Amino acid sequence: MDTQFDAVIPTPFGAIGIGVQDDFLVTLQLMPSPHTERSSSDPFVQQVVSQLKQYLHHPHTPLDIPIAIRGTPFQKRVWKAISAIPAGETLTYSELAEKVSSGPRAVANVCGANHVPLVIPCHRVVAKYGLGGFMQGEKDGLAVKRWLLDHEAKA
């Protein structure tokens, strides 16, 4: 499974898999199970790994990683709004939906289509009464979301 990534970083919640293309991050997968660290020697991959490790140590470290994402204009508008949520803060799906003139369910679907979590921090979007979903319902996905939110609440 790890061979699909240019780098894998172990984390307290499992691991992060990183995929790049032409000096753009194209996929960042949060994995709830442990994986062995490995990384390409490519300078761009090393830059991404370095920034993510900084974030894991200091949650308010901004991630300034060039991304290449494909999506509809609506998805890109929602992802831009999500990217504006500061570390340590959250918005509900309803609050975010209001900001982008849409509905909470549509916003939740866009969160699920995000291929670069952390850079587009969809974990900062929560339900009115609880965490909501994360990682498209993957087993232990909510534990990862809880860890990220707790991590960012520090500082």
JSON list of N, CA and C in Angstrom, two decimals, residues 88-145:
[
{"chain": "A", "resi": 88, "resn": "GLY", "atom": "N", "xyz": [-6.76, 25.56, 15.42]},
{"chain": "A", "resi": 88, "resn": "GLY", "atom": "CA", "xyz": [-7.32, 25.75, 16.75]},
{"chain": "A", "resi": 88, "resn": "GLY", "atom": "C", "xyz": [-8.75, 26.23, 16.74]},
{"chain": "A", "resi": 89, "resn": "GLU", "atom": "N", "xyz": [-9.30, 26.50, 15.57]},
{"chain": "A", "resi": 89, "resn": "GLU", "atom": "CA", "xyz": [-10.69, 26.94, 15.46]},
{"chain": "A", "resi": 89, "resn": "GLU", "atom": "C", "xyz": [-11.45, 25.96, 14.59]},
{"chain": "A", "resi": 90, "resn": "THR", "atom": "N", "xyz": [-12.77, 25.99, 14.73]},
{"chain": "A", "resi": 90, "resn": "THR", "atom": "CA", "xyz": [-13.63, 25.14, 13.91]},
{"chain": "A", "resi": 90, "resn": "THR", "atom": "C", "xyz": [-14.83, 25.94, 13.42]},
{"chain": "A", "resi": 91, "resn": "LEU", "atom": "N", "xyz": [-15.44, 25.44, 12.38]},
{"chain": "A", "resi": 91, "resn": "LEU", "atom": "CA", "xyz": [-16.74, 25.91, 11.91]},
{"chain": "A", "resi": 91, "resn": "LEU", "atom": "C", "xyz": [-17.63, 24.70, 11.78]},
{"chain": "A", "resi": 92, "resn": "THR", "atom": "N", "xyz": [-18.92, 24.88, 11.98]},
{"chain": "A", "resi": 92, "resn": "THR", "atom": "CA", "xyz": [-19.83, 23.77, 11.72]},
{"chain": "A", "resi": 92, "resn": "THR", "atom": "C", "xyz": [-20.10, 23.71, 10.23]},
{"chain": "A", "resi": 93, "resn": "TYR", "atom": "N", "xyz": [-20.62, 22.55, 9.80]},
{"chain": "A", "resi": 93, "resn": "TYR", "atom": "CA", "xyz": [-20.99, 22.41, 8.39]},
{"chain": "A", "resi": 93, "resn": "TYR", "atom": "C", "xyz": [-21.99, 23.51, 8.02]},
{"chain": "A", "resi": 94, "resn": "SER", "atom": "N", "xyz": [-22.91, 23.82, 8.92]},
{"chain": "A", "resi": 94, "resn": "SER", "atom": "CA", "xyz": [-23.92, 24.86, 8.66]},
{"chain": "A", "resi": 94, "resn": "SER", "atom": "C", "xyz": [-23.29, 26.24, 8.52]},
{"chain": "A", "resi": 95, "resn": "GLU", "atom": "N", "xyz": [-22.35, 26.56, 9.41]},
{"chain": "A", "resi": 95, "resn": "GLU", "atom": "CA", "xyz": [-21.68, 27.87, 9.33]},
{"chain": "A", "resi": 95, "resn": "GLU", "atom": "C", "xyz": [-20.90, 28.00, 8.03]},
{"chain": "A", "resi": 96, "resn": "LEU", "atom": "N", "xyz": [-20.19, 26.94, 7.67]},
{"chain": "A", "resi": 96, "resn": "LEU", "atom": "CA", "xyz": [-19.43, 26.97, 6.43]},
{"chain": "A", "resi": 96, "resn": "LEU", "atom": "C", "xyz": [-20.37, 27.06, 5.23]},
{"chain": "A", "resi": 97, "resn": "ALA", "atom": "N", "xyz": [-21.48, 26.33, 5.27]},
{"chain": "A", "resi": 97, "resn": "ALA", "atom": "CA", "xyz": [-22.46, 26.37, 4.19]},
{"chain": "A", "resi": 97, "resn": "ALA", "atom": "C", "xyz": [-23.00, 27.78, 4.00]},
{"chain": "A", "resi": 98, "resn": "GLU", "atom": "N", "xyz": [-23.24, 28.46, 5.09]},
{"chain": "A", "resi": 98, "resn": "GLU", "atom": "CA", "xyz": [-23.73, 29.84, 5.00]},
{"chain": "A", "resi": 98, "resn": "GLU", "atom": "C", "xyz": [-22.69, 30.74, 4.33]},
{"chain": "A", "resi": 99, "resn": "LYS", "atom": "N", "xyz": [-21.42, 30.53, 4.66]},
{"chain": "A", "resi": 99, "resn": "LYS", "atom": "CA", "xyz": [-20.35, 31.35, 4.06]},
{"chain": "A", "resi": 99, "resn": "LYS", "atom": "C", "xyz": [-20.26, 31.15, 2.54]},
{"chain": "A", "resi": 100, "resn": "VAL", "atom": "N", "xyz": [-20.59, 29.95, 2.06]},
{"chain": "A", "resi": 100, "resn": "VAL", "atom": "CA", "xyz": [-20.46, 29.66, 0.63]},
{"chain": "A", "resi": 100, "resn": "VAL", "atom": "C", "xyz": [-21.82, 29.60, -0.06]},
{"chain": "A", "resi": 101, "resn": "SER", "atom": "N", "xyz": [-22.85, 30.06, 0.63]},
{"chain": "A", "resi": 101, "resn": "SER", "atom": "CA", "xyz": [-24.22, 30.09, 0.07]},
{"chain": "A", "resi": 101, "resn": "SER", "atom": "C", "xyz": [-24.67, 28.71, -0.42]},
{"chain": "A", "resi": 102, "resn": "SER", "atom": "N", "xyz": [-24.60, 27.75, 0.48]},
{"chain": "A", "resi": 102, "resn": "SER", "atom": "CA", "xyz": [-24.98, 26.40, 0.13]},
{"chain": "A", "resi": 102, "resn": "SER", "atom": "C", "xyz": [-25.63, 25.72, 1.33]},
{"chain": "A", "resi": 103, "resn": "GLY", "atom": "N", "xyz": [-25.74, 24.41, 1.26]},
{"chain": "A", "resi": 103, "resn": "GLY", "atom": "CA", "xyz": [-26.31, 23.63, 2.34]},
{"chain": "A", "resi": 103, "resn": "GLY", "atom": "C", "xyz": [-25.26, 22.79, 3.04]},
{"chain": "A", "resi": 104, "resn": "PRO", "atom": "N", "xyz": [-25.51, 22.41, 4.30]},
{"chain": "A", "resi": 104, "resn": "PRO", "atom": "CA", "xyz": [-24.52, 21.64, 5.06]},
{"chain": "A", "resi": 104, "resn": "PRO", "atom": "C", "xyz": [-24.17, 20.30, 4.43]},
{"chain": "A", "resi": 105, "resn": "ARG", "atom": "N", "xyz": [-25.14, 19.62, 3.85]},
{"chain": "A", "resi": 105, "resn": "ARG", "atom": "CA", "xyz": [-24.85, 18.31, 3.26]},
{"chain": "A", "resi": 105, "resn": "ARG", "atom": "C", "xyz": [-23.92, 18.45, 2.05]},
{"chain": "A", "resi": 106, "resn": "ALA", "atom": "N", "xyz": [-24.13, 19.48, 1.24]},
{"chain": "A", "resi": 106, "resn": "ALA", "atom": "CA", "xyz": [-23.26, 19.72, 0.09]},
{"chain": "A", "resi": 106, "resn": "ALA", "atom": "C", "xyz": [-21.83, 20.02, 0.56]},
{"chain": "A", "resi": 107, "resn": "VAL", "atom": "N", "xyz": [-21.72, 20.81, 1.62]},
{"chain": "A", "resi": 107, "resn": "VAL", "atom": "CA", "xyz": [-20.40, 21.13, 2.19]},
{"chain": "A", "resi": 107, "resn": "VAL", "atom": "C", "xyz": [-19.73, 19.85, 2.71]},
{"chain": "A", "resi": 108, "resn": "ALA", "atom": "N", "xyz": [-20.49, 19.00, 3.38]},
{"chain": "A", "resi": 108, "resn": "ALA", "atom": "CA", "xyz": [-19.94, 17.75, 3.89]},
{"chain": "A", "resi": 108, "resn": "ALA", "atom": "C", "xyz": [-19.42, 16.87, 2.75]},
{"chain": "A", "resi": 109, "resn": "ASN", "atom": "N", "xyz": [-20.15, 16.85, 1.64]},
{"chain": "A", "resi": 109, "resn": "ASN", "atom": "CA", "xyz": [-19.70, 16.07, 0.48]},
{"chain": "A", "resi": 109, "resn": "ASN", "atom": "C", "xyz": [-18.39, 16.60, -0.07]},
{"chain": "A", "resi": 110, "resn": "VAL", "atom": "N", "xyz": [-18.24, 17.92, -0.10]},
{"chain": "A", "resi": 110, "resn": "VAL", "atom": "CA", "xyz": [-16.99, 18.52, -0.58]},
{"chain": "A", "resi": 110, "resn": "VAL", "atom": "C", "xyz": [-15.84, 18.19, 0.38]},
{"chain": "A", "resi": 111, "resn": "CYS", "atom": "N", "xyz": [-16.12, 18.21, 1.67]},
{"chain": "A", "resi": 111, "resn": "CYS", "atom": "CA", "xyz": [-15.08, 17.81, 2.63]},
{"chain": "A", "resi": 111, "resn": "CYS", "atom": "C", "xyz": [-14.61, 16.40, 2.33]},
{"chain": "A", "resi": 112, "resn": "GLY", "atom": "N", "xyz": [-15.54, 15.51, 2.05]},
{"chain": "A", "resi": 112, "resn": "GLY", "atom": "CA", "xyz": [-15.19, 14.13, 1.75]},
{"chain": "A", "resi": 112, "resn": "GLY", "atom": "C", "xyz": [-14.41, 13.95, 0.47]},
{"chain": "A", "resi": 113, "resn": "ALA", "atom": "N", "xyz": [-14.49, 14.93, -0.43]},
{"chain": "A", "resi": 113, "resn": "ALA", "atom": "CA", "xyz": [-13.78, 14.85, -1.71]},
{"chain": "A", "resi": 113, "resn": "ALA", "atom": "C", "xyz": [-12.40, 15.50, -1.66]},
{"chain": "A", "resi": 114, "resn": "ASN", "atom": "N", "xyz": [-12.00, 15.99, -0.49]},
{"chain": "A", "resi": 114, "resn": "ASN", "atom": "CA", "xyz": [-10.72, 16.67, -0.32]},
{"chain": "A", "resi": 114, "resn": "ASN", "atom": "C", "xyz": [-9.57, 15.65, -0.37]},
{"chain": "A", "resi": 115, "resn": "HIS", "atom": "N", "xyz": [-8.64, 15.83, -1.32]},
{"chain": "A", "resi": 115, "resn": "HIS", "atom": "CA", "xyz": [-7.52, 14.91, -1.46]},
{"chain": "A", "resi": 115, "resn": "HIS", "atom": "C", "xyz": [-6.26, 15.39, -0.75]},
{"chain": "A", "resi": 116, "resn": "VAL", "atom": "N", "xyz": [-6.32, 16.58, -0.14]},
{"chain": "A", "resi": 116, "resn": "VAL", "atom": "CA", "xyz": [-5.14, 17.10, 0.55]},
{"chain": "A", "resi": 116, "resn": "VAL", "atom": "C", "xyz": [-5.50, 17.63, 1.94]},
{"chain": "A", "resi": 117, "resn": "PRO", "atom": "N", "xyz": [-6.06, 16.74, 2.81]},
{"chain": "A", "resi": 117, "resn": "PRO", "atom": "CA", "xyz": [-6.36, 17.20, 4.16]},
{"chain": "A", "resi": 117, "resn": "PRO", "atom": "C", "xyz": [-5.10, 17.70, 4.85]},
{"chain": "A", "resi": 118, "resn": "LEU", "atom": "N", "xyz": [-5.26, 18.48, 5.84]},
{"chain": "A", "resi": 118, "resn": "LEU", "atom": "CA", "xyz": [-4.23, 19.24, 6.56]},
{"chain": "A", "resi": 118, "resn": "LEU", "atom": "C", "xyz": [-3.91, 20.51, 5.78]},
{"chain": "A", "resi": 119, "resn": "VAL", "atom": "N", "xyz": [-3.59, 20.40, 4.50]},
{"chain": "A", "resi": 119, "resn": "VAL", "atom": "CA", "xyz": [-3.35, 21.61, 3.70]},
{"chain": "A", "resi": 119, "resn": "VAL", "atom": "C", "xyz": [-4.70, 22.32, 3.49]},
{"chain": "A", "resi": 120, "resn": "ILE", "atom": "N", "xyz": [-5.72, 21.57, 3.15]},
{"chain": "A", "resi": 120, "resn": "ILE", "atom": "CA", "xyz": [-7.11, 22.05, 3.19]},
{"chain": "A", "resi": 120, "resn": "ILE", "atom": "C", "xyz": [-7.70, 21.35, 4.41]},
{"chain": "A", "resi": 121, "resn": "PRO", "atom": "N", "xyz": [-7.73, 22.04, 5.55]},
{"chain": "A", "resi": 121, "resn": "PRO", "atom": "CA", "xyz": [-7.98, 21.39, 6.84]},
{"chain": "A", "resi": 121, "resn": "PRO", "atom": "C", "xyz": [-9.45, 21.07, 7.12]},
{"chain": "A", "resi": 122, "resn": "CYS", "atom": "N", "xyz": [-9.97, 20.10, 6.40]},
{"chain": "A", "resi": 122, "resn": "CYS", "atom": "CA", "xyz": [-11.39, 19.74, 6.54]},
{"chain": "A", "resi": 122, "resn": "CYS", "atom": "C", "xyz": [-11.70, 19.18, 7.93]},
{"chain": "A", "resi": 123, "resn": "HIS", "atom": "N", "xyz": [-10.69, 18.77, 8.69]},
{"chain": "A", "resi": 123, "resn": "HIS", "atom": "CA", "xyz": [-10.93, 18.31, 10.06]},
{"chain": "A", "resi": 123, "resn": "HIS", "atom": "C", "xyz": [-11.46, 19.44, 10.94]},
{"chain": "A", "resi": 124, "resn": "ARG", "atom": "N", "xyz": [-11.30, 20.69, 10.50]},
{"chain": "A", "resi": 124, "resn": "ARG", "atom": "CA", "xyz": [-11.79, 21.83, 11.28]},
{"chain": "A", "resi": 124, "resn": "ARG", "atom": "C", "xyz": [-13.27, 22.12, 11.05]},
{"chain": "A", "resi": 125, "resn": "VAL", "atom": "N", "xyz": [-13.90, 21.32, 10.23]},
{"chain": "A", "resi": 125, "resn": "VAL", "atom": "CA", "xyz": [-15.34, 21.45, 9.98]},
{"chain": "A", "resi": 125, "resn": "VAL", "atom": "C", "xyz": [-16.03, 20.34, 10.77]},
{"chain": "A", "resi": 126, "resn": "VAL", "atom": "N", "xyz": [-16.93, 20.74, 11.66]},
{"chain": "A", "resi": 126, "resn": "VAL", "atom": "CA", "xyz": [-17.55, 19.80, 12.59]},
{"chain": "A", "resi": 126, "resn": "VAL", "atom": "C", "xyz": [-19.07, 19.90, 12.52]},
{"chain": "A", "resi": 127, "resn": "ALA", "atom": "N", "xyz": [-19.73, 18.93, 13.11]},
{"chain": "A", "resi": 127, "resn": "ALA", "atom": "CA", "xyz": [-21.19, 18.94, 13.19]},
{"chain": "A", "resi": 127, "resn": "ALA", "atom": "C", "xyz": [-21.62, 19.92, 14.29]},
{"chain": "A", "resi": 128, "resn": "LYS", "atom": "N", "xyz": [-22.88, 20.29, 14.24]},
{"chain": "A", "resi": 128, "resn": "LYS", "atom": "CA", "xyz": [-23.43, 21.17, 15.28]},
{"chain": "A", "resi": 128, "resn": "LYS", "atom": "C", "xyz": [-23.27, 20.56, 16.67]},
{"chain": "A", "resi": 129, "resn": "TYR", "atom": "N", "xyz": [-23.48, 19.26, 16.76]},
{"chain": "A", "resi": 129, "resn": "TYR", "atom": "CA", "xyz": [-23.43, 18.55, 18.04]},
{"chain": "A", "resi": 129, "resn": "TYR", "atom": "C", "xyz": [-22.47, 17.38, 17.95]},
{"chain": "A", "resi": 130, "resn": "GLY", "atom": "N", "xyz": [-21.20, 17.65, 17.88]},
{"chain": "A", "resi": 130, "resn": "GLY", "atom": "CA", "xyz": [-20.21, 16.57, 17.81]},
{"chain": "A", "resi": 130, "resn": "GLY", "atom": "C", "xyz": [-19.20, 16.80, 16.70]},
{"chain": "A", "resi": 131, "resn": "LEU", "atom": "N", "xyz": [-18.46, 15.77, 16.43]},
{"chain": "A", "resi": 131, "resn": "LEU", "atom": "CA", "xyz": [-17.38, 15.87, 15.44]},
{"chain": "A", "resi": 131, "resn": "LEU", "atom": "C", "xyz": [-17.87, 15.86, 14.01]},
{"chain": "A", "resi": 132, "resn": "GLY", "atom": "N", "xyz": [-18.97, 15.19, 13.74]},
{"chain": "A", "resi": 132, "resn": "GLY", "atom": "CA", "xyz": [-19.39, 15.00, 12.36]},
{"chain": "A", "resi": 132, "resn": "GLY", "atom": "C", "xyz": [-18.62, 13.83, 11.76]},
{"chain": "A", "resi": 133, "resn": "GLY", "atom": "N", "xyz": [-18.44, 13.82, 10.47]},
{"chain": "A", "resi": 133, "resn": "GLY", "atom": "CA", "xyz": [-17.73, 12.74, 9.80]},
{"chain": "A", "resi": 133, "resn": "GLY", "atom": "C", "xyz": [-16.30, 13.12, 9.52]},
{"chain": "A", "resi": 134, "resn": "PHE", "atom": "N", "xyz": [-15.56, 12.13, 8.99]},
{"chain": "A", "resi": 134, "resn": "PHE", "atom": "CA", "xyz": [-14.18, 12.39, 8.59]},
{"chain": "A", "resi": 134, "resn": "PHE", "atom": "C", "xyz": [-13.65, 11.19, 7.86]},
{"chain": "A", "resi": 135, "resn": "MET", "atom": "N", "xyz": [-12.85, 11.42, 6.87]},
{"chain": "A", "resi": 135, "resn": "MET", "atom": "CA", "xyz": [-12.18, 10.37, 6.11]},
{"chain": "A", "resi": 135, "resn": "MET", "atom": "C", "xyz": [-13.21, 9.42, 5.50]},
{"chain": "A", "resi": 136, "resn": "GLN", "atom": "N", "xyz": [-14.33, 9.98, 5.10]},
{"chain": "A", "resi": 136, "resn": "GLN", "atom": "CA", "xyz": [-15.40, 9.25, 4.43]},
{"chain": "A", "resi": 136, "resn": "GLN", "atom": "C", "xyz": [-15.79, 7.98, 5.19]},
{"chain": "A", "resi": 137, "resn": "GLY", "atom": "N", "xyz": [-15.87, 8.12, 6.51]},
{"chain": "A", "resi": 137, "resn": "GLY", "atom": "CA", "xyz": [-16.33, 7.03, 7.35]},
{"chain": "A", "resi": 137, "resn": "GLY", "atom": "C", "xyz": [-15.33, 5.91, 7.57]},
{"chain": "A", "resi": 138, "resn": "GLU", "atom": "N", "xyz": [-14.07, 6.11, 7.16]},
{"chain": "A", "resi": 138, "resn": "GLU", "atom": "CA", "xyz": [-13.06, 5.08, 7.36]},
{"chain": "A", "resi": 138, "resn": "GLU", "atom": "C", "xyz": [-12.94, 4.73, 8.84]},
{"chain": "A", "resi": 139, "resn": "LYS", "atom": "N", "xyz": [-12.74, 3.45, 9.12]},
{"chain": "A", "resi": 139, "resn": "LYS", "atom": "CA", "xyz": [-12.58, 3.00, 10.49]},
{"chain": "A", "resi": 139, "resn": "LYS", "atom": "C", "xyz": [-11.48, 3.83, 11.17]},
{"chain": "A", "resi": 140, "resn": "ASP", "atom": "N", "xyz": [-11.75, 4.31, 12.33]},
{"chain": "A", "resi": 140, "resn": "ASP", "atom": "CA", "xyz": [-10.83, 5.12, 13.14]},
{"chain": "A", "resi": 140, "resn": "ASP", "atom": "C", "xyz": [-10.63, 6.53, 12.58]},
{"chain": "A", "resi": 141, "resn": "GLY", "atom": "N", "xyz": [-11.39, 6.92, 11.56]},
{"chain": "A", "resi": 141, "resn": "GLY", "atom": "CA", "xyz": [-11.26, 8.26, 11.01]},
{"chain": "A", "resi": 141, "resn": "GLY", "atom": "C", "xyz": [-11.59, 9.34, 12.03]},
{"chain": "A", "resi": 142, "resn": "LEU", "atom": "N", "xyz": [-12.61, 9.10, 12.84]},
{"chain": "A", "resi": 142, "resn": "LEU", "atom": "CA", "xyz": [-12.97, 10.11, 13.85]},
{"chain": "A", "resi": 142, "resn": "LEU", "atom": "C", "xyz": [-11.90, 10.23, 14.92]},
{"chain": "A", "resi": 143, "resn": "ALA", "atom": "N", "xyz": [-11.19, 9.15, 15.22]},
{"chain": "A", "resi": 143, "resn": "ALA", "atom": "CA", "xyz": [-10.09, 9.23, 16.17]},
{"chain": "A", "resi": 143, "resn": "ALA", "atom": "C", "xyz": [-8.97, 10.12, 15.61]},
{"chain": "A", "resi": 144, "resn": "VAL", "atom": "N", "xyz": [-8.73, 10.04, 14.31]},
{"chain": "A", "resi": 144, "resn": "VAL", "atom": "CA", "xyz": [-7.74, 10.91, 13.67]},
{"chain": "A", "resi": 144, "resn": "VAL", "atom": "C", "xyz": [-8.20, 12.37, 13.75]},
{"chain": "A", "resi": 145, "resn": "LYS", "atom": "N", "xyz": [-9.48, 12.62, 13.44]},
{"chain": "A", "resi": 145, "resn": "LYS", "atom": "CA", "xyz": [-10.02, 13.98, 13.51]},
{"chain": "A", "resi": 145, "resn": "LYS", "atom": "C", "xyz": [-9.91, 14.53, 14.93]}
]
